[in-house]
Amino acid sequence: RAKAALNQAVCFYEVSMDEAARGRRSLANDLWNAIPKNQLSLHYQVQKSVLTGETIGYEVLLRWNHPERGMVPPSEFIPLAEECGAILPIGEWVLREACREAASWNEGYKIAVNLSPVQLSNSDIVALVHEVLLETGLSAKRLELEITESTIIQDKDRALLTLRQIKALGATIAIDDFGTGYSSLETLRAFPFDKIKLDRSFMLEVEVSPQAKAIVRAILALGQSLAVPVLAEGVETQSQLDILQSEGCDEAQGYFLGRPQSMDAHALLGLKRSA
Ligand code: C2E
Ligand code: MG
Ligand code: MG
Ligand code: MG
């Protein structure tokens, strides 16, 4: 009887695995059609100077409006897009849209675009960046590319070369989600970053945990000694911002300063150059 129960459990497991796999396949299929079907859009989230409150730039965050499933979060579809390869055309679309958008603004704010590890290792990202800058007329110094450490851990030599070439074009590189996952001081030493983005998890704790605050302080000191500005992600309250200010953090981003929103959203309309 125990064996029958086990068999049943195994079967159930296989059926649900099968369903999950089918679900992923159909979602991956939909993903390949997301661009031609106009289901992708971009949201923009402000990045500000902690000291002066001035706007420095906007991070571009991809949104997928699926006809049946509604808004699918990036945490669900980016990994899938990376697995099935759709991240290459999608990443290219994001870069082109973002640069075209920023080039139309009447302010020279930076635009920060997330790059997938797959784009860095499986495409000629340098040629693409070059092409998109020429095509949109965006000044290279206004383009920042955000990468996580998982991006460079796979093939360090190639990643280093690629990042150097991107910087030679005049664009800048930020290390995203710093302080979690693969983060290591070795990466900071070896790679030519222009900005450190302190992972959001530290903001969750900084008000209540002396340890978190000590680590934030240490990373800010590190940024200062390396002459690399630090941006704190996920700032949701005034008191977090106050702490960042008293600790000398350079930049901040988070719901307290502004939610990610579409260009049509009221707060960003003033950015558009009047035709
Ligand atoms: P990320 O690059 O670290 O982006 C920051 C994420 O934190 C965004 O989530 C943003 O909406 C969210 N966020 C911002 N402020 C706050 C806050 O105060 N509190 C909280 N709780 N969250 C905040 P989102 O838009 O869901 O994106 C998740 C991740 O998906 C991004 O993390 C990035 O890794 C990836 N992603 C988004 N767009 C793209 C893209 O165009 N290409 C690639 N390759 N990845 C993307
Ligand atoms: Mg990012
Ligand atoms: Mg981040
Ligand atoms: Mg993140």
GROMACS .gro file of C-alpha atoms and ligand atoms in nm:
model
  324
    1ARG     CA    1   0.000   0.000   0.000
    2ALA     CA    2   0.285   0.228   0.080
    3LYS     CA    3   0.422   0.158  -0.264
    4ALA     CA    4   0.091   0.236  -0.432
    5ALA     CA    5   0.071   0.562  -0.244
    6LEU     CA    6   0.425   0.640  -0.350
    7ASN     CA    7   0.345   0.561  -0.713
    8GLN     CA    8   0.046   0.784  -0.696
    9ALA     CA    9   0.255   1.062  -0.546
   10VAL     CA   10   0.514   1.017  -0.820
   11CYS     CA   11   0.247   1.026  -1.089
   12PHE     CA   12   0.091   1.334  -0.940
   13TYR     CA   13   0.431   1.493  -0.926
   14GLU     CA   14   0.498   1.408  -1.290
   15VAL     CA   15   0.162   1.537  -1.403
   16SER     CA   16   0.210   1.867  -1.227
   17MET     CA   17   0.565   1.896  -1.357
   18ASP     CA   18   0.430   1.832  -1.701
   19GLU     CA   19   0.171   2.102  -1.658
   20ALA     CA   20   0.427   2.345  -1.526
   21ALA     CA   21   0.652   2.268  -1.824
   22ARG     CA   22   0.360   2.314  -2.063
   23GLY     CA   23   0.272   2.641  -1.897
   24ARG     CA   24   0.628   2.763  -1.935
   25ARG     CA   25   0.641   2.654  -2.298
   26SER     CA   26   0.324   2.840  -2.381
   27LEU     CA   27   0.441   3.146  -2.191
   28ALA     CA   28   0.776   3.130  -2.374
   29ASN     CA   29   0.587   3.110  -2.700
   30ASP     CA   30   0.380   3.416  -2.608
   31LEU     CA   31   0.700   3.593  -2.512
   32TRP     CA   32   0.844   3.558  -2.863
   33ASN     CA   33   0.533   3.733  -2.993
   34ALA     CA   34   0.526   4.004  -2.728
   35ILE     CA   35   0.718   4.257  -2.940
   36PRO     CA   36   0.519   4.221  -3.264
   37LYS     CA   37   0.197   4.223  -3.062
   38ASN     CA   38   0.293   4.544  -2.883
   39GLN     CA   39   0.260   4.390  -2.539
   40LEU     CA   40   0.586   4.526  -2.402
   41SER     CA   41   0.622   4.868  -2.250
   42LEU     CA   42   0.869   5.059  -2.041
   43HIS     CA   43   0.834   5.215  -1.701
   44TYR     CA   44   1.074   5.478  -1.574
   45GLN     CA   45   1.185   5.523  -1.213
   46VAL     CA   46   1.365   5.834  -1.098
   47GLN     CA   47   1.715   5.830  -0.949
   48LYS     CA   48   1.799   6.132  -0.734
   49SER     CA   49   2.092   6.297  -0.561
   50VAL     CA   50   2.059   6.238  -0.186
   51LEU     CA   51   2.227   6.568  -0.101
   52THR     CA   52   2.039   6.804  -0.333
   53GLY     CA   53   1.729   6.604  -0.428
   54GLU     CA   54   1.803   6.676  -0.792
   55THR     CA   55   1.704   6.423  -1.056
   56ILE     CA   56   2.004   6.243  -1.202
   57GLY     CA   57   1.835   5.991  -1.425
   58TYR     CA   58   1.572   5.726  -1.475
   59GLU     CA   59   1.598   5.348  -1.464
   60VAL     CA   60   1.406   5.170  -1.735
   61LEU     CA   61   1.195   4.876  -1.615
   62LEU     CA   62   1.032   4.643  -1.863
   63ARG     CA   63   0.662   4.553  -1.839
   64TRP     CA   64   0.474   4.276  -2.019
   65ASN     CA   65   0.100   4.309  -2.055
   66HIS     CA   66  -0.016   3.957  -2.141
   67PRO     CA   67  -0.365   3.939  -2.299
   68GLU     CA   68  -0.489   3.667  -2.060
   69ARG     CA   69  -0.253   3.684  -1.766
   70GLY     CA   70  -0.240   4.062  -1.732
   71MET     CA   71   0.080   4.222  -1.611
   72VAL     CA   72   0.346   3.952  -1.581
   73PRO     CA   73   0.624   4.067  -1.345
   74PRO     CA   74   0.983   4.081  -1.477
   75SER     CA   75   1.089   3.835  -1.207
   76GLU     CA   76   0.876   3.578  -1.394
   77PHE     CA   77   0.939   3.652  -1.757
   78ILE     CA   78   1.302   3.774  -1.764
   79PRO     CA   79   1.441   3.434  -1.650
   80LEU     CA   80   1.214   3.264  -1.904
   81ALA     CA   81   1.324   3.503  -2.178
   82GLU     CA   82   1.684   3.426  -2.089
   83GLU     CA   83   1.620   3.052  -2.108
   84CYS     CA   84   1.445   3.057  -2.443
   85GLY     CA   85   1.662   3.324  -2.604
   86ALA     CA   86   1.386   3.581  -2.646
   87ILE     CA   87   1.588   3.812  -2.421
   88LEU     CA   88   1.807   3.903  -2.720
   89PRO     CA   89   1.536   4.068  -2.935
   90ILE     CA   90   1.360   4.194  -2.621
   91GLY     CA   91   1.679   4.343  -2.474
   92GLU     CA   92   1.750   4.510  -2.807
   93TRP     CA   93   1.397   4.651  -2.816
   94VAL     CA   94   1.435   4.789  -2.460
   95LEU     CA   95   1.766   4.956  -2.539
   96ARG     CA   96   1.639   5.114  -2.858
   97GLU     CA   97   1.310   5.235  -2.704
   98ALA     CA   98   1.482   5.372  -2.395
   99CYS     CA   99   1.748   5.562  -2.591
  100ARG     CA  100   1.493   5.700  -2.836
  101GLU     CA  101   1.276   5.812  -2.545
  102ALA     CA  102   1.562   5.977  -2.355
  103ALA     CA  103   1.684   6.151  -2.671
  104SER     CA  104   1.344   6.324  -2.694
  105TRP     CA  105   1.363   6.478  -2.346
  106ASN     CA  106   1.436   6.843  -2.295
  107GLU     CA  107   1.662   6.758  -2.000
  108GLY     CA  108   1.990   6.570  -2.021
  109TYR     CA  109   1.898   6.310  -1.761
  110LYS     CA  110   2.071   5.975  -1.773
  111ILE     CA  111   1.887   5.663  -1.875
  112ALA     CA  112   1.979   5.339  -1.696
  113VAL     CA  113   1.907   5.017  -1.884
  114ASN     CA  114   1.933   4.667  -1.733
  115LEU     CA  115   2.145   4.421  -1.929
  116SER     CA  116   2.099   4.047  -1.907
  117PRO     CA  117   2.400   3.815  -1.876
  118VAL     CA  118   2.274   3.647  -2.194
  119GLN     CA  119   2.302   3.975  -2.385
  120LEU     CA  120   2.657   4.016  -2.266
  121SER     CA  121   2.772   3.666  -2.353
  122ASN     CA  122   2.557   3.573  -2.656
  123SER     CA  123   2.535   3.886  -2.863
  124ASP     CA  124   2.751   4.164  -2.990
  125ILE     CA  125   2.628   4.407  -2.730
  126VAL     CA  126   2.904   4.659  -2.808
  127ALA     CA  127   2.798   4.685  -3.172
  128LEU     CA  128   2.435   4.713  -3.068
  129VAL     CA  129   2.499   4.993  -2.819
  130HIS     CA  130   2.707   5.176  -3.078
  131GLU     CA  131   2.437   5.138  -3.343
  132VAL     CA  132   2.153   5.247  -3.113
  133LEU     CA  133   2.344   5.556  -2.996
  134LEU     CA  134   2.410   5.662  -3.356
  135GLU     CA  135   2.054   5.588  -3.461
  136THR     CA  136   1.885   5.775  -3.176
  137GLY     CA  137   2.140   6.054  -3.143
  138LEU     CA  138   2.154   6.003  -2.766
  139SER     CA  139   2.480   6.127  -2.619
  140ALA     CA  140   2.671   5.820  -2.497
  141LYS     CA  141   2.740   5.974  -2.157
  142ARG     CA  142   2.366   5.974  -2.087
  143LEU     CA  143   2.347   5.595  -2.120
  144GLU     CA  144   2.416   5.378  -1.817
  145LEU     CA  145   2.405   4.999  -1.835
  146GLU     CA  146   2.317   4.809  -1.518
  147ILE     CA  147   2.463   4.465  -1.477
  148THR     CA  148   2.464   4.219  -1.189
  149GLU     CA  149   2.762   4.016  -1.087
  150SER     CA  150   2.609   3.697  -1.221
  151THR     CA  151   2.661   3.866  -1.557
  152ILE     CA  152   3.037   3.871  -1.531
  153ILE     CA  153   3.103   3.565  -1.324
  154GLN     CA  154   3.063   3.328  -1.618
  155ASP     CA  155   3.341   3.447  -1.845
  156LYS     CA  156   3.537   3.716  -1.668
  157ASP     CA  157   3.790   3.789  -1.942
  158ARG     CA  158   3.529   3.835  -2.207
  159ALA     CA  159   3.306   4.038  -1.975
  160LEU     CA  160   3.594   4.267  -1.887
  161LEU     CA  161   3.676   4.328  -2.252
  162THR     CA  162   3.310   4.397  -2.334
  163LEU     CA  163   3.267   4.641  -2.046
  164ARG     CA  164   3.584   4.825  -2.149
  165GLN     CA  165   3.454   4.855  -2.505
  166ILE     CA  166   3.118   4.986  -2.383
  167LYS     CA  167   3.299   5.244  -2.171
  168ALA     CA  168   3.516   5.338  -2.468
  169LEU     CA  169   3.194   5.435  -2.648
  170GLY     CA  170   3.132   5.681  -2.363
  171ALA     CA  171   2.853   5.495  -2.181
  172THR     CA  172   2.879   5.409  -1.811
  173ILE     CA  173   2.836   5.085  -1.615
  174ALA     CA  174   2.659   5.035  -1.283
  175ILE     CA  175   2.682   4.721  -1.074
  176ASP     CA  176   2.324   4.630  -0.975
  177ASP     CA  177   2.203   4.465  -0.653
  178PHE     CA  178   2.543   4.499  -0.492
  179GLY     CA  179   2.588   4.321  -0.162
  180THR     CA  180   2.390   4.007  -0.241
  181GLY     CA  181   2.437   3.687  -0.432
  182TYR     CA  182   2.772   3.667  -0.601
  183SER     CA  183   2.891   4.005  -0.479
  184SER     CA  184   3.257   4.004  -0.409
  185LEU     CA  185   3.525   4.261  -0.354
  186GLU     CA  186   3.722   4.090  -0.630
  187THR     CA  187   3.458   4.200  -0.881
  188LEU     CA  188   3.482   4.558  -0.761
  189ARG     CA  189   3.859   4.549  -0.789
  190ALA     CA  190   3.873   4.397  -1.136
  191PHE     CA  191   3.588   4.570  -1.317
  192PRO     CA  192   3.558   4.932  -1.428
  193PHE     CA  193   3.229   5.027  -1.263
  194ASP     CA  194   3.102   5.384  -1.259
  195LYS     CA  195   2.836   5.329  -0.993
  196ILE     CA  196   2.752   5.083  -0.717
  197LYS     CA  197   2.382   5.012  -0.667
  198LEU     CA  198   2.333   4.895  -0.311
  199ASP     CA  199   2.077   4.615  -0.301
  200ARG     CA  200   1.729   4.693  -0.172
  201SER     CA  201   1.759   4.431   0.105
  202PHE     CA  202   1.980   4.670   0.304
  203MET     CA  203   1.710   4.940   0.307
  204LEU     CA  204   1.463   4.692   0.455
  205GLU     CA  205   1.691   4.655   0.756
  206VAL     CA  206   1.887   4.975   0.787
  207GLU     CA  207   1.653   5.140   1.037
  208VAL     CA  208   1.634   4.845   1.274
  209SER     CA  209   1.952   4.645   1.235
  210PRO     CA  210   2.285   4.785   1.353
  211GLN     CA  211   2.454   4.518   1.139
  212ALA     CA  212   2.277   4.632   0.823
  213LYS     CA  213   2.366   4.992   0.901
  214ALA     CA  214   2.730   4.897   0.958
  215ILE     CA  215   2.743   4.719   0.623
  216VAL     CA  216   2.581   5.013   0.445
  217ARG     CA  217   2.837   5.241   0.606
  218ALA     CA  218   3.122   5.011   0.498
  219ILE     CA  219   3.000   4.995   0.138
  220LEU     CA  220   2.967   5.374   0.129
  221ALA     CA  221   3.324   5.404   0.257
  222LEU     CA  222   3.435   5.157  -0.008
  223GLY     CA  223   3.265   5.361  -0.278
  224GLN     CA  224   3.432   5.672  -0.147
  225SER     CA  225   3.781   5.519  -0.146
  226LEU     CA  226   3.726   5.383  -0.495
  227ALA     CA  227   3.580   5.719  -0.605
  228VAL     CA  228   3.267   5.540  -0.727
  229PRO     CA  229   2.927   5.687  -0.632
  230VAL     CA  230   2.685   5.462  -0.444
  231LEU     CA  231   2.311   5.457  -0.516
  232ALA     CA  232   2.078   5.305  -0.257
  233GLU     CA  233   1.791   5.101  -0.407
  234GLY     CA  234   1.449   5.052  -0.253
  235VAL     CA  235   1.420   5.371  -0.047
  236GLU     CA  236   1.064   5.368   0.081
  237THR     CA  237   1.065   5.611   0.375
  238GLN     CA  238   1.186   5.954   0.480
  239SER     CA  239   1.380   5.804   0.767
  240GLN     CA  240   1.574   5.574   0.534
  241LEU     CA  241   1.657   5.878   0.324
  242ASP     CA  242   1.766   6.065   0.637
  243ILE     CA  243   2.003   5.783   0.730
  244LEU     CA  244   2.147   5.778   0.378
  245GLN     CA  245   2.199   6.152   0.394
  246SER     CA  246   2.377   6.141   0.728
  247GLU     CA  247   2.594   5.851   0.607
  248GLY     CA  248   2.691   6.037   0.291
  249CYS     CA  249   2.523   5.818   0.030
  250ASP     CA  250   2.536   5.977  -0.315
  251GLU     CA  251   2.213   5.874  -0.485
  252ALA     CA  252   1.883   5.706  -0.408
  253GLN     CA  253   1.598   5.535  -0.587
  254GLY     CA  254   1.276   5.390  -0.449
  255TYR     CA  255   0.904   5.427  -0.401
  256PHE     CA  256   0.957   5.719  -0.161
  257LEU     CA  257   1.124   5.920  -0.438
  258GLY     CA  258   0.907   5.794  -0.719
  259ARG     CA  259   0.741   5.476  -0.842
  260PRO     CA  260   0.824   5.329  -1.178
  261GLN     CA  261   0.569   5.471  -1.421
  262SER     CA  262   0.501   5.499  -1.790
  263MET     CA  263   0.604   5.809  -1.982
  264ASP     CA  264   0.239   5.900  -2.018
  265ALA     CA  265   0.215   5.925  -1.643
  266HIS     CA  266   0.157   6.279  -1.531
  267ALA     CA  267   0.481   6.337  -1.345
  268LEU     CA  268   0.701   6.272  -1.647
  269LEU     CA  269   0.508   6.464  -1.910
  270GLY     CA  270   0.704   6.780  -1.843
  271LEU     CA  271   1.012   6.600  -1.968
  272LYS     CA  272   0.889   6.578  -2.323
  273ARG     CA  273   1.029   6.822  -2.570
  274SER     CA  274   0.737   7.010  -2.718
  275ALA     CA  275   0.722   6.937  -3.086
  276C2E     P1  276   1.640   4.584  -1.066
  276C2E     O1  277   1.716   4.622  -1.186
  276C2E     O2  278   1.716   4.574  -0.938
  276C2E     O3  279   1.522   4.691  -1.055
  276C2E     C1  280   1.470   4.740  -0.935
  276C2E     C2  281   1.342   4.670  -0.898
  276C2E     O4  282   1.300   4.715  -0.770
  276C2E     C3  283   1.226   4.699  -0.992
  276C2E     O5  284   1.142   4.585  -0.994
  276C2E     C4  285   1.155   4.816  -0.920
  276C2E     O6  286   1.019   4.829  -0.957
  276C2E     C5  287   1.169   4.772  -0.778
  276C2E     N1  288   1.164   4.883  -0.684
  276C2E     C6  289   1.203   5.011  -0.703
  276C2E     N2  290   1.187   5.085  -0.591
  276C2E     C7  291   1.137   5.002  -0.498
  276C2E     C8  292   1.099   5.021  -0.361
  276C2E     O7  293   1.110   5.128  -0.301
  276C2E     N3  294   1.051   4.912  -0.295
  276C2E     C9  295   1.037   4.791  -0.358
  276C2E     N4  296   0.987   4.691  -0.287
  276C2E     N5  297   1.073   4.769  -0.486
  276C2E    C10  298   1.123   4.874  -0.555
  276C2E     P2  299   1.084   4.526  -1.128
  276C2E     O8  300   1.044   4.638  -1.220
  276C2E     O9  301   0.981   4.426  -1.088
  276C2E    O10  302   1.208   4.454  -1.193
  276C2E    C11  303   1.267   4.345  -1.130
  276C2E    C12  304   1.395   4.307  -1.196
  276C2E    O11  305   1.373   4.263  -1.331
  276C2E    C13  306   1.495   4.422  -1.210
  276C2E    O12  307   1.563   4.442  -1.089
  276C2E    C14  308   1.584   4.370  -1.320
  276C2E    O13  309   1.678   4.281  -1.269
  276C2E    C15  310   1.486   4.294  -1.406
  276C2E     N6  311   1.448   4.378  -1.522
  276C2E    C16  312   1.353   4.474  -1.534
  276C2E     N7  313   1.353   4.530  -1.657
  276C2E    C17  314   1.451   4.466  -1.726
  276C2E    C18  315   1.502   4.478  -1.860
  276C2E    O14  316   1.461   4.563  -1.943
  276C2E     N8  317   1.604   4.392  -1.896
  276C2E    C19  318   1.656   4.302  -1.808
  276C2E     N9  319   1.756   4.221  -1.852
  276C2E    N10  320   1.612   4.289  -1.682
  276C2E    C20  321   1.512   4.370  -1.641
  277MG      MG  322   1.851   4.758  -1.229
  278MG      MG  323   1.873   4.649  -0.854
  279MG      MG  324   1.707   4.375  -0.824
   0.00000   0.00000   0.00000
